[in-house]
Short mmCIF file of C-alpha atoms and ligand atoms in Angstrom, two decimals:
data_model
loop_
_atom_site.label_atom_id
_atom_site.label_comp_id
_atom_site.label_asym_id
_atom_site.label_seq_id
_atom_site.Cartn_x
_atom_site.Cartn_y
_atom_site.Cartn_z
CA UNK A 24 124.73 95.45 81.10
CA UNK A 25 124.93 91.93 82.51
CA UNK A 26 122.30 89.61 83.88
CA UNK A 27 122.46 87.90 87.24
CA UNK A 28 119.76 85.46 88.26
CA UNK A 29 117.44 87.00 85.67
CA UNK A 30 118.04 90.49 87.02
CA UNK A 31 119.66 93.15 84.87
CA UNK A 32 122.53 94.97 86.49
CA UNK A 33 123.90 98.14 84.92
CA UNK A 34 127.68 98.06 84.88
CA UNK A 35 129.03 101.21 86.49
CA UNK A 36 132.38 102.84 85.95
CA UNK A 37 134.74 101.35 88.55
CA UNK A 38 137.83 103.35 87.57
CA UNK A 39 137.74 106.36 89.91
CA UNK A 40 139.04 108.55 87.08
CA UNK A 41 136.21 107.67 84.70
CA UNK A 42 133.23 109.97 85.08
CA UNK A 43 130.16 108.50 86.82
CA UNK A 44 127.37 107.33 84.54
CA UNK A 45 124.32 109.38 85.50
CA UNK A 46 121.17 107.47 86.44
CA UNK A 47 118.22 107.31 84.10
CA UNK A 48 115.49 109.52 85.44
CA UNK A 49 112.16 107.76 85.97
CA UNK A 50 109.99 110.62 84.79
CA UNK A 51 106.77 110.23 86.77
CA UNK A 52 105.02 113.02 84.86
CA UNK A 53 105.60 111.29 81.55
CA UNK A 54 104.68 107.84 82.90
CA UNK A 55 101.50 109.29 84.44
CA UNK A 56 100.63 110.97 81.13
CA UNK A 57 100.91 107.62 79.33
CA UNK A 58 98.75 106.02 82.01
CA UNK A 59 96.07 108.71 81.69
CA UNK A 60 95.89 108.15 77.93
CA UNK A 61 95.27 104.44 78.50
CA UNK A 62 92.77 105.19 81.25
CA UNK A 63 90.87 107.60 79.02
CA UNK A 64 90.49 104.84 76.44
CA UNK A 65 89.29 102.41 79.15
CA UNK A 66 86.85 105.00 80.47
CA UNK A 67 85.32 105.25 76.98
CA UNK A 68 84.38 101.57 77.19
CA UNK A 69 82.17 102.26 80.22
CA UNK A 70 79.64 104.19 78.14
CA UNK A 71 78.27 107.70 78.50
CA UNK A 72 77.06 107.56 82.11
CA UNK A 73 79.04 109.88 84.41
CA UNK A 74 81.70 108.34 86.64
CA UNK A 75 81.92 110.33 89.81
CA UNK A 76 84.73 110.61 92.33
CA UNK A 77 83.90 112.60 95.47
CA UNK A 78 86.67 114.12 97.56
CA UNK A 79 85.90 115.29 101.08
CA UNK A 80 88.10 117.77 102.87
CA UNK A 81 87.72 119.26 106.32
CA UNK A 82 88.74 122.90 106.40
CA UNK A 83 91.15 124.10 103.75
CA UNK A 84 94.74 123.00 103.90
CA UNK A 85 97.15 124.68 101.43
CA UNK A 86 99.19 121.46 101.02
CA UNK A 87 96.04 119.43 100.30
CA UNK A 88 94.89 122.11 97.83
CA UNK A 89 97.81 121.26 95.52
CA UNK A 90 96.92 117.54 95.60
CA UNK A 91 93.25 118.28 95.00
CA UNK A 92 94.07 120.46 91.99
CA UNK A 93 96.32 117.74 90.54
CA UNK A 94 93.61 115.14 91.13
CA UNK A 95 90.99 117.37 89.47
CA UNK A 96 93.19 117.89 86.41
CA UNK A 97 93.90 114.17 86.09
CA UNK A 98 90.21 113.30 86.55
CA UNK A 99 89.14 115.77 83.85
CA UNK A 100 91.71 114.33 81.44
CA UNK A 101 90.58 110.76 82.04
CA UNK A 102 86.86 111.59 81.87
CA UNK A 103 85.95 111.28 85.55
CA UNK A 104 83.73 113.88 87.23
CA UNK A 105 85.45 114.88 90.44
CA UNK A 106 83.33 116.65 93.04
CA UNK A 107 85.13 118.41 95.90
CA UNK A 108 83.21 118.76 99.15
CA UNK A 109 84.53 121.02 101.88
CA UNK A 110 83.24 120.42 105.38
CA UNK A 111 83.81 123.27 107.86
CA UNK A 112 86.90 123.07 110.08
CA UNK A 113 84.57 122.59 113.05
CA UNK A 114 83.15 119.37 111.54
CA UNK A 115 83.30 116.37 113.87
CA UNK A 116 84.12 112.75 113.15
CA UNK A 117 80.36 112.05 113.26
CA UNK A 118 79.77 114.74 110.57
CA UNK A 119 82.42 113.20 108.37
CA UNK A 120 81.08 109.67 108.86
CA UNK A 121 77.57 110.88 108.00
CA UNK A 122 78.86 112.44 104.75
CA UNK A 123 80.67 109.19 103.87
CA UNK A 124 77.58 107.07 104.59
CA UNK A 125 75.50 109.28 102.32
CA UNK A 126 78.02 108.86 99.48
CA UNK A 127 78.23 105.10 100.09
CA UNK A 128 74.51 104.94 99.36
CA UNK A 129 74.61 106.92 96.10
CA UNK A 130 74.93 104.54 93.14
CA UNK A 131 76.29 107.17 90.77
CA UNK A 132 79.32 107.74 93.06
CA UNK A 133 82.09 105.32 92.05
CA UNK A 134 84.75 106.51 94.46
CA UNK A 135 85.09 108.34 97.77
CA UNK A 136 88.30 109.94 98.94
CA UNK A 137 89.07 111.79 102.18
CA UNK A 138 91.88 114.36 102.00
CA UNK A 139 94.54 114.41 104.71
CA UNK A 140 95.66 115.73 107.09
CA UNK A 141 92.52 115.33 109.18
CA UNK A 142 92.02 117.67 112.14
CA UNK A 143 92.97 116.35 115.59
CA UNK A 144 90.20 114.30 117.14
CA UNK A 145 89.31 112.52 113.90
CA UNK A 146 90.75 109.02 113.63
CA UNK A 147 91.85 108.31 110.02
CA UNK A 148 91.40 104.55 110.55
CA UNK A 149 87.77 104.97 111.62
CA UNK A 150 87.17 107.23 108.62
CA UNK A 151 88.82 104.90 106.12
CA UNK A 152 86.92 101.92 107.51
CA UNK A 153 83.60 103.76 106.99
CA UNK A 154 84.06 104.03 103.23
CA UNK A 155 82.36 101.25 101.26
CA UNK A 156 85.35 99.01 100.33
CA UNK A 157 84.09 98.93 96.72
CA UNK A 158 84.34 102.75 96.63
CA UNK A 159 87.63 102.90 98.55
CA UNK A 160 89.70 104.29 95.65
CA UNK A 161 92.66 105.04 97.93
CA UNK A 162 92.83 101.34 98.71
CA UNK A 163 93.10 101.90 102.45
CA UNK A 164 90.00 100.19 103.80
CA UNK A 165 91.05 97.24 106.00
CA UNK A 166 89.36 94.85 103.54
CA UNK A 167 91.52 96.13 100.65
CA UNK A 168 94.64 96.36 102.81
CA UNK A 169 94.07 92.82 104.08
CA UNK A 170 93.42 91.48 100.58
CA UNK A 171 96.96 92.54 99.65
CA UNK A 172 98.32 89.64 101.69
CA UNK A 173 96.57 87.17 99.39
CA UNK A 174 97.14 88.86 96.04
CA UNK A 175 97.27 92.28 94.43
CA UNK A 176 93.77 93.63 95.14
CA UNK A 177 91.54 95.40 92.62
CA UNK A 178 91.93 98.61 94.61
CA UNK A 179 95.53 98.67 95.92
CA UNK A 180 96.88 101.64 97.91
CA UNK A 181 97.78 104.22 95.26
CA UNK A 182 101.31 105.14 96.38
CA UNK A 183 102.32 101.50 96.74
CA UNK A 184 100.91 100.72 93.29
CA UNK A 185 102.80 103.73 91.91
CA UNK A 186 106.11 102.61 93.43
CA UNK A 187 105.62 99.14 91.95
CA UNK A 188 104.68 100.58 88.54
CA UNK A 189 107.81 102.75 88.49
CA UNK A 190 110.04 99.79 89.40
CA UNK A 191 108.42 97.72 86.62
CA UNK A 192 108.84 100.59 84.13
CA UNK A 193 112.62 100.06 84.24
CA UNK A 194 112.15 96.67 82.59
CA UNK A 195 113.99 95.04 85.50
CA UNK A 196 113.06 91.50 86.42
CA UNK A 197 111.78 91.92 89.97
CA UNK A 198 111.94 88.17 90.63
CA UNK A 199 114.92 87.50 92.85
CA UNK A 200 115.91 91.16 93.04
CA UNK A 201 117.07 92.37 96.46
CA UNK A 202 114.48 94.98 97.41
CA UNK A 203 114.86 97.22 100.43
CA UNK A 204 111.92 99.34 101.55
CA UNK A 205 112.81 102.05 104.07
CA UNK A 206 109.66 103.00 106.01
CA UNK A 207 107.01 100.64 107.37
CA UNK A 208 103.84 102.75 107.55
CA UNK A 209 100.44 101.17 106.87
CA UNK A 210 99.69 103.33 103.87
CA UNK A 211 103.09 103.37 102.16
CA UNK A 212 105.97 101.15 103.36
CA UNK A 213 104.14 97.93 104.27
CA UNK A 214 101.94 97.70 101.16
CA UNK A 215 104.92 98.46 98.90
CA UNK A 216 106.86 95.65 100.55
CA UNK A 217 103.98 93.20 100.10
CA UNK A 218 103.31 94.15 96.45
CA UNK A 219 106.99 93.61 95.62
CA UNK A 220 107.00 90.36 97.57
CA UNK A 221 104.19 89.15 95.26
CA UNK A 222 106.65 89.77 92.39
CA UNK A 223 109.07 87.37 94.14
CA UNK A 224 111.51 90.09 95.08
CA UNK A 225 113.52 89.32 98.21
CA UNK A 226 112.21 92.11 100.41
CA UNK A 227 113.78 93.69 103.49
CA UNK A 228 111.80 96.33 105.37
CA UNK A 229 113.81 98.94 107.31
CA UNK A 230 112.32 101.38 109.80
CA UNK A 231 113.06 103.58 112.75
CA UNK A 232 114.31 100.55 114.71
CA UNK A 233 116.81 99.41 112.04
CA UNK A 234 120.35 99.43 113.44
CA UNK A 235 122.62 100.16 110.47
CA UNK A 236 120.46 101.35 107.61
CA UNK A 237 123.40 101.59 105.22
CA UNK A 238 124.16 97.86 105.56
CA UNK A 239 120.74 97.18 104.05
CA UNK A 240 120.47 99.97 101.48
CA UNK A 241 123.85 99.07 99.94
CA UNK A 242 122.55 95.59 99.11
CA UNK A 243 119.44 96.81 97.33
CA UNK A 244 118.85 96.30 93.62
CA UNK A 245 115.59 98.17 94.22
CA UNK A 246 115.60 100.76 96.98
CA UNK A 247 112.30 102.36 97.97
CA UNK A 248 112.53 105.16 100.52
CA UNK A 249 109.33 106.30 102.24
CA UNK A 250 110.23 108.04 105.48
CA UNK A 251 109.71 111.80 105.33
CA UNK A 252 113.29 112.89 106.16
CA UNK A 253 115.14 114.98 103.59
CA UNK A 254 118.61 113.66 102.76
CA UNK A 255 118.22 110.40 104.74
CA UNK A 256 119.77 108.41 101.87
CA UNK A 257 122.96 109.56 100.12
CA UNK A 258 124.78 108.23 97.09
CA UNK A 259 127.29 106.35 99.24
CA UNK A 260 124.42 104.27 100.68
CA UNK A 261 123.31 103.05 97.24
CA UNK A 262 124.46 100.01 95.27
CA UNK A 263 125.81 101.01 91.85
CA UNK A 264 123.14 100.54 89.19
CA UNK A 265 120.23 100.24 91.65
CA UNK A 266 116.71 101.45 90.97
CA UNK A 267 115.91 104.15 93.55
CA UNK A 268 112.28 105.07 94.16
CA UNK A 269 111.97 108.12 96.40
CA UNK A 270 108.49 108.38 97.93
CA UNK A 271 109.34 111.08 100.48
CA UNK A 272 107.94 114.58 100.26
CA UNK A 273 109.69 117.17 102.41
CA UNK A 274 110.10 120.90 102.41
CA UNK A 275 113.79 121.76 101.94
CA UNK A 276 115.46 124.64 103.81
CA UNK A 277 114.85 126.98 100.86
CA UNK A 278 111.16 126.04 100.76
CA UNK A 279 111.49 123.73 97.77
CA UNK A 280 109.99 120.24 97.81
CA UNK A 281 112.60 117.49 98.10
CA UNK A 282 112.50 113.74 98.65
CA UNK A 283 114.20 111.52 101.22
CA UNK A 284 117.10 110.79 98.86
CA UNK A 285 119.89 113.27 98.18
CA UNK A 286 119.24 113.41 94.44
CA UNK A 287 122.59 114.76 93.22
CA UNK A 288 124.81 112.18 94.96
CA UNK A 289 122.33 109.32 94.36
CA UNK A 290 122.01 110.04 90.63
CA UNK A 291 125.78 109.50 90.21
CA UNK A 292 125.49 105.95 91.55
CA UNK A 293 121.99 104.65 90.80
CA UNK A 294 120.93 103.08 87.51
CA UNK A 295 117.47 104.65 87.73
CA UNK A 296 116.05 107.26 90.08
CA UNK A 297 112.75 109.05 90.59
CA UNK A 298 112.93 112.83 91.03
CA UNK A 299 110.96 114.72 93.68
CA UNK A 300 108.77 116.39 92.63
CA UNK A 301 107.76 114.67 89.41
CA UNK A 302 108.37 111.03 90.34
CA UNK A 303 106.07 108.96 92.54
CA UNK A 304 103.54 111.80 93.08
CA UNK A 305 102.04 112.08 89.55
CA UNK A 306 101.93 108.28 89.19
CA UNK A 307 100.09 108.05 92.53
CA UNK A 308 97.41 110.42 91.17
CA UNK A 309 97.14 108.33 88.00
CA UNK A 310 96.68 105.23 90.20
CA UNK A 311 93.84 107.00 91.99
CA UNK A 312 92.15 107.47 88.61
CA UNK A 313 92.80 103.83 87.71
CA UNK A 314 91.21 102.72 90.97
CA UNK A 315 88.20 104.97 90.31
CA UNK A 316 87.65 103.40 86.88
CA UNK A 317 88.05 99.94 88.40
CA UNK A 318 85.52 100.85 91.10
CA UNK A 319 83.17 101.88 88.26
CA UNK A 320 83.59 98.44 86.69
CA UNK A 321 86.38 98.95 84.14
CA UNK A 322 88.96 96.27 83.60
CA UNK A 323 92.10 98.35 83.52
P1 LIG B 2 105.06 107.82 108.43
O1 LIG B 2 105.54 108.95 109.28
O2 LIG B 2 103.75 107.19 108.69
O3 LIG B 2 106.15 106.67 108.45
C1 LIG B 2 107.52 106.97 108.42
C2 LIG B 2 108.30 105.69 108.39
O4 LIG B 2 109.69 105.99 108.38
C3 LIG B 2 108.08 104.79 109.61
O5 LIG B 2 107.87 103.48 109.15
C4 LIG B 2 109.37 104.88 110.41
O6 LIG B 2 109.69 103.67 111.07
C5 LIG B 2 110.38 105.17 109.32
N1 LIG B 2 111.54 105.92 109.79
C6 LIG B 2 111.55 107.06 110.52
N2 LIG B 2 112.83 107.46 110.74
C7 LIG B 2 113.63 106.54 110.14
C8 LIG B 2 115.02 106.40 110.01
N3 LIG B 2 115.87 107.29 110.54
N4 LIG B 2 115.51 105.34 109.33
C9 LIG B 2 114.67 104.43 108.78
N5 LIG B 2 113.32 104.53 108.85
C10 LIG B 2 112.82 105.57 109.53
O7 LIG B 2 105.14 108.38 106.93
P2 LIG B 2 104.35 107.89 105.60
O8 LIG B 2 102.93 108.31 105.66
O9 LIG B 2 104.69 106.47 105.32
O10 LIG B 2 105.05 108.81 104.53
C11 LIG B 2 106.46 108.72 104.27
C12 LIG B 2 106.85 109.81 103.29
O11 LIG B 2 106.18 109.57 102.05
C13 LIG B 2 106.44 111.22 103.72
O12 LIG B 2 107.43 112.13 103.28
C14 LIG B 2 105.16 111.47 102.96
O13 LIG B 2 104.91 112.84 102.72
C15 LIG B 2 105.46 110.74 101.66
N6 LIG B 2 104.27 110.29 100.91
C16 LIG B 2 104.32 110.46 99.57
C17 LIG B 2 103.26 110.03 98.78
C18 LIG B 2 103.32 110.20 97.28
O14 LIG B 2 102.36 109.93 96.61
N7 LIG B 2 104.46 110.60 96.73
C19 LIG B 2 102.14 109.45 99.40
C20 LIG B 2 102.14 109.27 100.78
C21 LIG B 2 103.22 109.68 101.53
#
């Protein structure tokens, strides 16, 4: 391993006859488990009063059900009471806003979370803006999103915080590292780019308008892909030794969940890579628990 400008680069086999060095897997399940242990200890410092996280869902979506179950398990492990409220599928935006306002006014509720996807006719931005920013544990209220431009906020968007945590877990020095974020959505791509910018990474954001994606991805010491297209990034688009964080969640042709990165070819080239499932997802849930404890007053 050599260092360049403070950034560790893993030396890859350059002789075509030498076998590729497989990437280290960034095991999100294990990293999330370690986080939950720390969070449980921090929760203990808040005393015996219950810490409540309320999740609101409209109708019942099978994809959301998996997330809710994972969130409930993580909450129980950390010592957070998670209440799941199901509004009927016919609920209107006004019904949802009324439920949020009621929870905003309840002091024992530390965090409020609205499950997606929302039915057509309900504007997610209006909904997110209605949550008290101090209870906005997903970190998506405009006040929390805006605060990201100044500094890392107390309640950052969970997926962005997870991507940053995974990049830091490699031990890489992010300062000066070439970081490429593919995807520029409000909830994922943009906040990831800004969080990594705060770490003095040199950040490029690619998106649907980017002309030659490969010209950018091949330069990346840290490559974060958050698009929602299976197989968008292949091994030949990755710089040898790079840290690859795959945020994408897609259903593969055989029904299995896959990321945006072709794992097999990428793992032969990258230095580190997150699997899907079992990478960014579990760490995102752990970040939701961290935000809930922070909303309850914990310093964690
Ligand atoms: P989105 O649809 O809002 O945004 C997609 C982004 O990809 C856009 O910025 C668009 O410009 C870009 N894009 C589209 N086609 C492209 C192309 N060919 N080349 C380069 N960029 C392209 O999606 P999102 O909400 O940001 O989610 C992205 C992915 O992340 C989805 O698969 C989603 O399921 C997943 N996700 C995962 C987590 C998690 O915790 N693991 C959380 C949220 C979202």
